[in-house]
PDB file of C-alpha atoms in Angstrom:
ATOM      1  CA  MET A  43     -19.199 -36.137-151.319  1.00  0.00           C
ATOM      2  CA  ALA A  44     -17.095 -33.005-151.066  1.00  0.00           C
ATOM      3  CA  LEU A  45     -13.789 -32.867-149.294  1.00  0.00           C
ATOM      4  CA  ASN A  46     -15.296 -30.825-146.455  1.00  0.00           C
ATOM      5  CA  ASP A  47     -18.069 -33.394-145.880  1.00  0.00           C
ATOM      6  CA  ILE A  48     -15.709 -36.253-144.917  1.00  0.00           C
ATOM      7  CA  THR A  49     -15.873 -37.112-141.253  1.00  0.00           C
ATOM      8  CA  ARG A  50     -13.059 -38.586-139.226  1.00  0.00           C
ATOM      9  CA  ARG A  51     -14.792 -41.972-139.280  1.00  0.00           C
ATOM     10  CA  ASP A  52     -15.062 -41.895-143.083  1.00  0.00           C
ATOM     11  CA  PHE A  53     -11.402 -40.911-143.380  1.00  0.00           C
ATOM     12  CA  LEU A  54     -10.279 -43.798-141.151  1.00  0.00           C
ATOM     13  CA  SER A  55     -12.462 -46.223-143.084  1.00  0.00           C
ATOM     14  CA  ILE A  56     -11.056 -45.144-146.445  1.00  0.00           C
ATOM     15  CA  THR A  57      -7.424 -45.180-145.334  1.00  0.00           C
ATOM     16  CA  GLY A  58      -7.894 -48.569-143.632  1.00  0.00           C
ATOM     17  CA  LYS A  59      -9.260 -50.082-146.820  1.00  0.00           C
ATOM     18  CA  ALA A  60      -6.404 -48.556-148.809  1.00  0.00           C
ATOM     19  CA  ALA A  61      -3.849 -50.037-146.385  1.00  0.00           C
ATOM     20  CA  VAL A  62      -5.386 -53.508-146.656  1.00  0.00           C
ATOM     21  CA  CYS A  63      -5.418 -53.295-150.448  1.00  0.00           C
ATOM     22  CA  SER A  64      -1.774 -52.230-150.540  1.00  0.00           C
ATOM     23  CA  LEU A  65      -0.813 -55.200-148.332  1.00  0.00           C
ATOM     24  CA  LEU A  66      -2.713 -57.623-150.520  1.00  0.00           C
ATOM     25  CA  LEU A  67      -1.178 -56.278-153.723  1.00  0.00           C
ATOM     26  CA  GLU A  68       2.376 -55.862-152.425  1.00  0.00           C
ATOM     27  CA  LEU A  69       5.002 -56.568-155.062  1.00  0.00           C
ATOM     28  CA  PRO A  70       8.770 -56.482-154.563  1.00  0.00           C
ATOM     29  CA  ALA A  71      10.088 -53.093-155.641  1.00  0.00           C
ATOM     30  CA  ASN A  72      13.239 -54.394-157.360  1.00  0.00           C
ATOM     31  CA  ALA A  73      11.813 -57.581-158.869  1.00  0.00           C
ATOM     32  CA  LYS A  74      11.429 -57.538-162.628  1.00  0.00           C
ATOM     33  CA  PRO A  75       9.403 -60.127-164.502  1.00  0.00           C
ATOM     34  CA  GLY A  76      11.551 -62.875-165.995  1.00  0.00           C
ATOM     35  CA  THR A  77      14.603 -62.377-163.786  1.00  0.00           C
ATOM     36  CA  GLN A  78      15.967 -65.149-161.600  1.00  0.00           C
ATOM     37  CA  ARG A  79      17.368 -62.932-158.840  1.00  0.00           C
ATOM     38  CA  HIS A  80      14.876 -61.818-156.245  1.00  0.00           C
ATOM     39  CA  ILE A  81      15.190 -59.715-153.129  1.00  0.00           C
ATOM     40  CA  GLN A  82      15.456 -61.751-149.925  1.00  0.00           C
ATOM     41  CA  LYS A  83      13.309 -59.879-147.402  1.00  0.00           C
ATOM     42  CA  ARG A  84      13.616 -62.174-144.405  1.00  0.00           C
ATOM     43  CA  PRO A  85      16.983 -62.879-142.843  1.00  0.00           C
ATOM     44  CA  LEU A  86      18.208 -66.449-143.044  1.00  0.00           C
ATOM     45  CA  LYS A  87      19.121 -68.543-140.019  1.00  0.00           C
ATOM     46  CA  MET A  88      22.516 -69.959-139.257  1.00  0.00           C
ATOM     47  CA  TYR A  89      23.495 -71.693-136.049  1.00  0.00           C
ATOM     48  CA  MET A  90      26.342 -71.617-133.571  1.00  0.00           C
ATOM     49  CA  LEU A  91      27.287 -73.362-130.346  1.00  0.00           C
ATOM     50  CA  THR A  92      27.584 -71.446-127.085  1.00  0.00           C
ATOM     51  CA  VAL A  93      28.408 -72.137-123.432  1.00  0.00           C
ATOM     52  CA  ARG A  94      27.178 -68.719-122.276  1.00  0.00           C
ATOM     53  CA  GLY A  95      25.636 -68.903-118.823  1.00  0.00           C
ATOM     54  CA  LYS A  96      27.060 -72.321-117.955  1.00  0.00           C
ATOM     55  CA  ARG A  97      30.357 -73.954-117.245  1.00  0.00           C
ATOM     56  CA  GLY A  98      32.294 -75.040-120.291  1.00  0.00           C
ATOM     57  CA  ALA A  99      35.767 -76.196-121.226  1.00  0.00           C
ATOM     58  CA  ARG A 100      38.237 -73.768-122.746  1.00  0.00           C
ATOM     59  CA  ALA A 101      38.445 -75.934-125.865  1.00  0.00           C
ATOM     60  CA  SER A 102      34.702 -75.661-126.446  1.00  0.00           C
ATOM     61  CA  LYS A 103      34.802 -71.872-125.927  1.00  0.00           C
ATOM     62  CA  ILE A 104      37.514 -71.458-128.567  1.00  0.00           C
ATOM     63  CA  HIS A 105      35.773 -73.868-130.947  1.00  0.00           C
ATOM     64  CA  ASN A 106      32.375 -72.209-130.488  1.00  0.00           C
ATOM     65  CA  ALA A 107      33.712 -68.693-131.047  1.00  0.00           C
ATOM     66  CA  ASN A 108      34.772 -69.456-134.603  1.00  0.00           C
ATOM     67  CA  MET A 109      32.368 -72.061-135.978  1.00  0.00           C
ATOM     68  CA  ARG A 110      29.084 -71.353-137.787  1.00  0.00           C
ATOM     69  CA  PHE A 111      26.673 -73.968-139.110  1.00  0.00           C
ATOM     70  CA  ALA A 112      23.975 -74.012-141.775  1.00  0.00           C
ATOM     71  CA  THR A 113      21.707 -76.453-139.869  1.00  0.00           C
ATOM     72  CA  LYS A 114      21.088 -77.553-136.290  1.00  0.00           C
ATOM     73  CA  LEU A 115      22.119 -81.093-137.178  1.00  0.00           C
ATOM     74  CA  ALA A 116      25.464 -79.879-138.523  1.00  0.00           C
ATOM     75  CA  ALA A 117      26.013 -77.933-135.295  1.00  0.00           C
ATOM     76  CA  ASP A 118      25.173 -80.968-133.181  1.00  0.00           C
ATOM     77  CA  ARG A 119      27.543 -83.209-135.135  1.00  0.00           C
ATOM     78  CA  ASN A 120      30.492 -80.793-134.988  1.00  0.00           C
ATOM     79  CA  ARG A 121      30.964 -80.201-131.283  1.00  0.00           C
ATOM     80  CA  ALA A 122      34.433 -79.593-129.855  1.00  0.00           C
ATOM     81  CA  PHE A 123      34.608 -83.022-128.197  1.00  0.00           C
ATOM     82  CA  LEU A 124      32.411 -85.885-127.061  1.00  0.00           C
ATOM     83  CA  GLY A 125      30.402 -84.711-124.053  1.00  0.00           C
ATOM     84  CA  ASP A 126      30.471 -81.015-124.988  1.00  0.00           C
ATOM     85  CA  ASN A 127      27.431 -79.414-123.321  1.00  0.00           C
ATOM     86  CA  SER A 128      27.181 -76.348-125.564  1.00  0.00           C
ATOM     87  CA  ASP A 129      23.746 -75.034-126.512  1.00  0.00           C
ATOM     88  CA  ILE A 130      22.743 -74.519-130.148  1.00  0.00           C
ATOM     89  CA  VAL A 131      21.504 -70.982-130.849  1.00  0.00           C
ATOM     90  CA  SER A 132      20.288 -69.414-134.078  1.00  0.00           C
ATOM     91  CA  LEU A 133      21.565 -66.224-135.651  1.00  0.00           C
ATOM     92  CA  ASP A 134      19.838 -64.107-138.283  1.00  0.00           C
ATOM     93  CA  VAL A 135      22.091 -63.311-141.245  1.00  0.00           C
ATOM     94  CA  SER A 136      21.647 -61.674-144.618  1.00  0.00           C
ATOM     95  CA  PHE A 137      21.426 -63.711-147.789  1.00  0.00           C
ATOM     96  CA  ASP A 138      24.854 -62.426-148.909  1.00  0.00           C
ATOM     97  CA  GLU A 139      26.546 -63.575-145.698  1.00  0.00           C
ATOM     98  CA  TYR A 140      24.809 -66.969-145.827  1.00  0.00           C
ATOM     99  CA  ASN A 141      25.839 -67.329-149.466  1.00  0.00           C
ATOM    100  CA  ARG A 142      29.463 -66.429-148.652  1.00  0.00           C
ATOM    101  CA  LEU A 143      29.731 -68.898-145.777  1.00  0.00           C
ATOM    102  CA  PHE A 144      27.768 -71.921-146.990  1.00  0.00           C
ATOM    103  CA  ILE A 145      26.453 -71.868-150.560  1.00  0.00           C
ATOM    104  CA  ARG A 146      29.573 -70.772-152.443  1.00  0.00           C
ATOM    105  CA  ARG A 147      31.782 -73.101-150.422  1.00  0.00           C
ATOM    106  CA  ARG A 148      29.267 -75.978-150.670  1.00  0.00           C
ATOM    107  CA  SER A 149      29.609 -76.770-146.986  1.00  0.00           C
ATOM    108  CA  LEU A 150      27.359 -76.903-143.920  1.00  0.00           C
ATOM    109  CA  VAL A 151      30.207 -75.834-141.620  1.00  0.00           C
ATOM    110  CA  ALA A 152      32.148 -72.562-141.743  1.00  0.00           C
ATOM    111  CA  ASP A 153      35.240 -71.839-139.676  1.00  0.00           C
ATOM    112  CA  LEU A 154      35.571 -68.046-139.480  1.00  0.00           C
ATOM    113  CA  ARG A 155      39.332 -68.311-138.980  1.00  0.00           C
ATOM    114  CA  HIS A 156      39.748 -69.736-142.488  1.00  0.00           C
ATOM    115  CA  VAL A 157      36.960 -68.074-144.470  1.00  0.00           C
TER     116      VAL A 157
END
């Protein structure tokens, strides 16, 4: 089959198969065999409390502005006061930021005023 004999349908078929093969054989570009460090592709989740869109006490607004949590349970247990009606929302963060806030400090709660 010469280059001039390829139809548009053949071209789309060939490139589609090549795309599927490249997805199936995808390897991390920076990963080397035998190394422990790998590239984190997906962002990690951390959680915070918010009273956005509802009435909330000033104390809960100040508390919520500065606190970040590694899990939903940690966020639920560390509300500003008993009866705080703040919602728990998730935030996407990079591995480096998650590591700085939670892993290195060995804590599920991070106060941004003191980190």
